[in-house]
Amino acid sequence: MSTIPARLARTATMSSGPAEARTKVLKLYRDWYRGAPEICTLYSLGLTPGYIRHAIRQRFEENRHVTDVRVIDHLLLKGRQDYQETMNSWKQNDHVVGILLAPRGRPQQTFMQKFLEGRDEDQVLPAATGIVHPNIP
Amino acid sequence: MFRLALRQARFAPAPIRAIKPFNAIRTYAVAPITKEEVTNRAFEALKTVAALQESNLSVESSFTKDLGLDSLDTVEALVALEEEFDLEIPDKISDEIKTVGEAINYIFEEEQKL
């Protein structure tokens, strides 16, 4: 199978506001979500599309708190690059399973482990970055 | 046993060799899809979305307001419908779809075009 490298290439663009950035994020999520079965067959992962979708969803949820449009644009650029690399089969299986789909949260720790590490509460996510826009809830 | 077989052979009815009259009416293998069918299949497909498994679906219910989905869940619901009906909803239209009924209407219209 030959790939057309420029097929999924997107230029880096600046969003005019949070609304435009939001539609772009949804479009990227839709592309990933639609592409999950193809990723399974492309890399013959032995995983269900549902698992891939769950992992992708977690990637998006990690950045839910981001409100700065410039940061969102940057994340979109990286997401697009990742999508292009994945769908054009420029990755190896390990890149997909070990990096793209690997669960990223901190592993569960016992009280003693936390105590020895010097903190007894997990780090909390920042509430927001940059300016909070009143229009977008 | 042989006698029984012989008896059955003797009384076996002669095969009917009537010629079937030519059927002038053209029939289709699949009847055109009805709105009801689209609705039922759409509900079945929407039930597979994790966020919608417990919710009460109706045609009027809005994805965000009534069913309590966030924007990513809505994308998931629409892709589930796309996969069920084997079509691709363009981005512009899927941004405008807000209720289950709107999605069903769009799918029904697309199915009519086929």
CSV table of C-alpha atoms in Angstrom, one decimal:
chain,number,residue,atom,x,y,z
A,1,MET,CA,0.0,0.0,0.0
A,2,SER,CA,1.4,3.4,-0.9
A,3,THR,CA,0.7,6.4,1.2
A,4,ILE,CA,0.3,9.9,0.1
A,5,PRO,CA,2.3,11.7,2.7
A,6,ALA,CA,0.6,15.1,2.2
A,7,ARG,CA,-2.9,13.5,2.5
A,8,LEU,CA,-3.3,14.3,6.2
A,9,ALA,CA,-0.9,17.3,6.4
A,10,ARG,CA,-2.4,20.4,7.8
A,11,THR,CA,-0.8,23.8,8.1
A,12,ALA,CA,-0.4,25.3,11.5
A,13,THR,CA,-3.1,27.9,11.9
A,14,MET,CA,-4.0,30.4,14.5
A,15,SER,CA,-7.6,30.3,15.7
A,16,SER,CA,-9.5,33.6,15.9
A,17,GLY,CA,-11.1,32.7,19.1
A,18,PRO,CA,-12.2,30.0,21.5
A,19,ALA,CA,-15.2,29.0,19.3
A,20,GLU,CA,-13.0,28.3,16.3
A,21,ALA,CA,-10.5,26.4,18.4
A,22,ARG,CA,-13.3,24.4,19.8
A,23,THR,CA,-14.6,23.3,16.4
A,24,LYS,CA,-11.1,22.4,15.4
A,25,VAL,CA,-10.6,20.2,18.5
A,26,LEU,CA,-13.9,18.5,17.8
A,27,LYS,CA,-12.8,17.8,14.3
A,28,LEU,CA,-9.5,16.3,15.4
A,29,TYR,CA,-11.4,14.2,17.9
A,30,ARG,CA,-13.8,13.0,15.3
A,31,ASP,CA,-10.9,12.1,13.0
A,32,TRP,CA,-9.2,10.0,15.7
A,33,TYR,CA,-12.5,8.4,16.7
A,34,ARG,CA,-13.3,7.4,13.2
A,35,GLY,CA,-9.8,6.2,12.6
A,36,ALA,CA,-9.7,3.8,15.5
A,37,PRO,CA,-10.7,0.7,13.6
A,38,GLU,CA,-8.2,1.6,10.9
A,39,ILE,CA,-5.4,1.9,13.5
A,40,CYS,CA,-6.3,-1.6,14.7
A,41,THR,CA,-6.0,-3.2,11.3
A,42,LEU,CA,-3.0,-1.0,10.2
A,43,TYR,CA,-0.8,-2.1,13.1
A,44,SER,CA,-2.5,-5.4,13.7
A,45,LEU,CA,-2.6,-4.5,17.4
A,46,GLY,CA,-5.0,-7.2,18.7
A,47,LEU,CA,-6.8,-4.4,20.6
A,48,THR,CA,-10.4,-3.4,20.2
A,49,PRO,CA,-11.3,-0.1,18.6
A,50,GLY,CA,-13.1,0.7,21.8
A,51,TYR,CA,-9.8,0.5,23.8
A,52,ILE,CA,-8.1,2.9,21.3
A,53,ARG,CA,-11.0,5.3,21.5
A,54,HIS,CA,-10.8,5.2,25.3
A,55,ALA,CA,-7.1,5.9,25.3
A,56,ILE,CA,-7.5,8.8,22.8
A,57,ARG,CA,-10.3,10.2,24.9
A,58,GLN,CA,-8.0,10.2,27.9
A,59,ARG,CA,-5.5,12.2,25.9
A,60,PHE,CA,-8.1,14.8,25.2
A,61,GLU,CA,-9.4,14.8,28.8
A,62,GLU,CA,-5.9,15.5,30.0
A,63,ASN,CA,-6.1,18.9,28.4
A,64,ARG,CA,-9.6,19.8,29.2
A,65,HIS,CA,-8.6,22.6,31.6
A,66,VAL,CA,-6.7,24.5,28.9
A,67,THR,CA,-8.4,27.7,28.0
A,68,ASP,CA,-5.6,29.7,26.3
A,69,VAL,CA,-6.3,29.7,22.5
A,70,ARG,CA,-2.6,29.8,21.7
A,71,VAL,CA,-2.0,26.7,23.8
A,72,ILE,CA,-4.9,25.0,22.2
A,73,ASP,CA,-3.5,25.8,18.8
A,74,HIS,CA,-0.2,24.3,19.7
A,75,LEU,CA,-1.9,21.1,21.1
A,76,LEU,CA,-3.9,20.9,17.9
A,77,LEU,CA,-0.8,21.1,15.8
A,78,LYS,CA,0.8,18.3,17.8
A,79,GLY,CA,-2.4,16.2,17.6
A,80,ARG,CA,-2.6,16.6,13.8
A,81,GLN,CA,1.0,15.6,13.5
A,82,ASP,CA,0.5,12.6,15.6
A,83,TYR,CA,-2.6,11.7,13.6
A,84,GLN,CA,-0.8,12.0,10.3
A,85,GLU,CA,2.1,9.9,11.6
A,86,THR,CA,-0.2,7.2,12.9
A,87,MET,CA,-2.5,7.0,9.9
A,88,ASN,CA,0.4,7.0,7.4
A,89,SER,CA,2.0,4.1,9.2
A,90,TRP,CA,5.1,6.2,10.0
A,91,LYS,CA,5.1,4.7,13.5
A,92,GLN,CA,6.1,1.4,14.8
A,93,ASN,CA,3.8,-0.8,16.9
A,94,ASP,CA,5.7,0.2,20.0
A,95,HIS,CA,5.1,3.9,19.3
A,96,VAL,CA,1.4,3.2,19.1
A,97,VAL,CA,1.0,0.9,22.0
A,98,GLY,CA,3.7,2.3,24.3
A,99,ILE,CA,3.4,6.0,23.7
A,100,LEU,CA,0.1,6.8,22.0
A,101,LEU,CA,-2.1,4.4,23.9
A,102,ALA,CA,-0.2,3.9,27.1
A,103,PRO,CA,-2.1,5.0,30.3
A,104,ARG,CA,-0.4,8.1,31.6
A,105,GLY,CA,-1.8,8.8,35.0
A,106,ARG,CA,0.2,8.3,38.1
A,107,PRO,CA,0.0,4.8,39.3
A,108,GLN,CA,-1.8,4.0,42.5
A,109,GLN,CA,0.4,4.5,45.5
A,110,THR,CA,0.1,3.2,49.1
A,111,PHE,CA,0.3,5.6,52.0
A,112,MET,CA,3.8,4.4,52.8
A,113,GLN,CA,5.1,5.1,49.3
A,114,LYS,CA,3.6,8.6,49.3
A,115,PHE,CA,5.1,9.2,52.8
A,116,LEU,CA,8.5,8.2,51.7
A,117,GLU,CA,8.3,10.4,48.6
A,118,GLY,CA,7.6,13.3,50.9
A,119,ARG,CA,4.0,14.1,50.0
A,120,ASP,CA,0.7,12.7,51.0
A,121,GLU,CA,-1.5,14.3,48.4
A,122,ASP,CA,-1.3,13.8,44.7
A,123,GLN,CA,-0.5,16.8,42.6
A,124,VAL,CA,-3.7,18.5,41.5
A,125,LEU,CA,-4.3,19.8,38.0
A,126,PRO,CA,-4.0,23.5,37.4
A,127,ALA,CA,-7.5,25.1,37.3
A,128,ALA,CA,-6.9,27.0,34.1
A,129,THR,CA,-4.2,28.5,31.9
A,130,GLY,CA,-4.2,32.0,30.6
A,131,ILE,CA,-7.3,34.0,30.4
A,132,VAL,CA,-10.6,32.3,31.3
A,133,HIS,CA,-13.1,33.2,28.6
A,134,PRO,CA,-16.6,34.0,29.9
A,135,ASN,CA,-18.3,32.7,26.7
A,136,ILE,CA,-17.1,29.2,26.9
A,137,PRO,CA,-18.2,27.2,29.9
B,1,MET,CA,-39.0,-53.5,4.3
B,2,PHE,CA,-38.7,-53.9,0.5
B,3,ARG,CA,-42.4,-54.3,0.3
B,4,LEU,CA,-42.9,-51.1,2.2
B,5,ALA,CA,-40.6,-49.3,-0.1
B,6,LEU,CA,-42.4,-50.6,-3.1
B,7,ARG,CA,-45.8,-49.6,-1.7
B,8,GLN,CA,-44.5,-46.1,-1.0
B,9,ALA,CA,-43.1,-45.9,-4.5
B,10,ARG,CA,-46.4,-47.0,-6.1
B,11,PHE,CA,-48.5,-44.4,-4.2
B,12,ALA,CA,-46.0,-41.6,-4.4
B,13,PRO,CA,-47.7,-38.7,-6.1
B,14,ALA,CA,-46.5,-37.8,-9.5
B,15,PRO,CA,-44.3,-34.8,-9.6
B,16,ILE,CA,-46.1,-31.6,-10.5
B,17,ARG,CA,-44.8,-30.3,-13.8
B,18,ALA,CA,-47.0,-27.3,-14.1
B,19,ILE,CA,-45.3,-24.3,-15.8
B,20,LYS,CA,-45.3,-21.2,-13.6
B,21,PRO,CA,-46.9,-18.3,-15.3
B,22,PHE,CA,-44.5,-15.5,-16.1
B,23,ASN,CA,-44.5,-12.9,-13.3
B,24,ALA,CA,-44.8,-9.5,-14.9
B,25,ILE,CA,-44.5,-7.5,-11.6
B,26,ARG,CA,-40.9,-6.5,-10.8
B,27,THR,CA,-40.1,-7.1,-7.1
B,28,TYR,CA,-37.2,-5.7,-5.1
B,29,ALA,CA,-35.1,-7.7,-2.7
B,30,VAL,CA,-35.1,-4.9,-0.1
B,31,ALA,CA,-38.0,-2.6,0.6
B,32,PRO,CA,-37.1,1.1,1.0
B,33,ILE,CA,-36.2,1.9,4.6
B,34,THR,CA,-38.9,3.5,6.7
B,35,LYS,CA,-38.5,6.3,9.2
B,36,GLU,CA,-39.5,4.0,12.0
B,37,GLU,CA,-36.8,1.5,11.1
B,38,VAL,CA,-34.2,4.3,11.0
B,39,THR,CA,-35.4,5.5,14.4
B,40,ASN,CA,-35.1,2.0,15.9
B,41,ARG,CA,-31.7,1.3,14.5
B,42,ALA,CA,-30.5,4.7,15.6
B,43,PHE,CA,-31.6,4.1,19.1
B,44,GLU,CA,-29.9,0.7,19.2
B,45,ALA,CA,-26.7,2.3,17.9
B,46,LEU,CA,-26.9,5.1,20.4
B,47,LYS,CA,-27.2,2.6,23.2
B,48,THR,CA,-23.7,1.4,22.4
B,49,VAL,CA,-22.2,4.8,23.3
B,50,ALA,CA,-20.9,4.6,26.9
B,51,ALA,CA,-22.4,7.9,28.0
B,52,LEU,CA,-25.9,7.0,26.7
B,53,GLN,CA,-26.3,3.5,28.0
B,54,GLU,CA,-28.5,4.5,31.0
B,55,SER,CA,-30.4,7.4,29.5
B,56,ASN,CA,-33.9,7.6,28.2
B,57,LEU,CA,-33.7,8.3,24.5
B,58,SER,CA,-36.5,10.0,22.6
B,59,VAL,CA,-36.6,11.8,19.2
B,60,GLU,CA,-36.9,15.3,20.8
B,61,SER,CA,-34.1,14.9,23.3
B,62,SER,CA,-31.1,17.2,22.9
B,63,PHE,CA,-27.7,15.6,23.2
B,64,THR,CA,-26.2,18.3,25.5
B,65,LYS,CA,-29.3,19.5,27.4
B,66,ASP,CA,-31.5,16.4,28.0
B,67,LEU,CA,-29.0,13.6,27.7
B,68,GLY,CA,-26.2,15.5,29.5
B,69,LEU,CA,-23.4,14.8,27.0
B,70,ASP,CA,-20.4,17.0,26.6
B,71,SER,CA,-19.0,17.9,23.2
B,72,LEU,CA,-16.8,14.8,22.9
B,73,ASP,CA,-19.6,12.5,23.8
B,74,THR,CA,-21.7,14.1,21.1
B,75,VAL,CA,-19.0,13.3,18.6
B,76,GLU,CA,-19.0,9.7,19.8
B,77,ALA,CA,-22.8,9.4,19.4
B,78,LEU,CA,-22.7,10.8,15.9
B,79,VAL,CA,-19.9,8.5,14.8
B,80,ALA,CA,-21.8,5.5,16.3
B,81,LEU,CA,-24.7,6.5,14.0
B,82,GLU,CA,-22.4,6.9,11.1
B,83,GLU,CA,-21.1,3.4,11.6
B,84,GLU,CA,-24.5,1.9,12.0
B,85,PHE,CA,-25.8,3.4,8.7
B,86,ASP,CA,-22.5,3.2,6.9
B,87,LEU,CA,-22.4,6.8,5.9
B,88,GLU,CA,-20.2,9.8,6.7
B,89,ILE,CA,-21.9,12.9,8.1
B,90,PRO,CA,-19.9,16.0,6.9
B,91,ASP,CA,-18.3,18.2,9.6
B,92,LYS,CA,-20.5,21.2,8.9
B,93,ILE,CA,-23.7,19.2,9.4
B,94,SER,CA,-22.6,17.3,12.4
B,95,ASP,CA,-21.7,20.6,14.1
B,96,GLU,CA,-25.3,21.7,13.6
B,97,ILE,CA,-27.0,18.5,14.8
B,98,LYS,CA,-28.2,19.2,18.3
B,99,THR,CA,-31.0,16.6,18.9
B,100,VAL,CA,-31.5,12.9,18.2
B,101,GLY,CA,-34.4,13.8,15.9
B,102,GLU,CA,-32.2,16.0,13.7
B,103,ALA,CA,-29.7,13.2,13.3
B,104,ILE,CA,-32.5,10.8,12.4
B,105,ASN,CA,-33.9,13.2,9.8
B,106,TYR,CA,-30.5,13.7,8.2
B,107,ILE,CA,-29.9,9.9,8.0
B,108,PHE,CA,-33.4,9.3,6.6
B,109,GLU,CA,-32.9,11.9,3.9
B,110,GLU,CA,-29.5,10.4,3.0
B,111,GLU,CA,-31.0,6.9,2.8
B,112,GLN,CA,-33.6,8.1,0.4
B,113,LYS,CA,-30.9,9.4,-2.0
B,114,LEU,CA,-29.4,6.0,-2.3
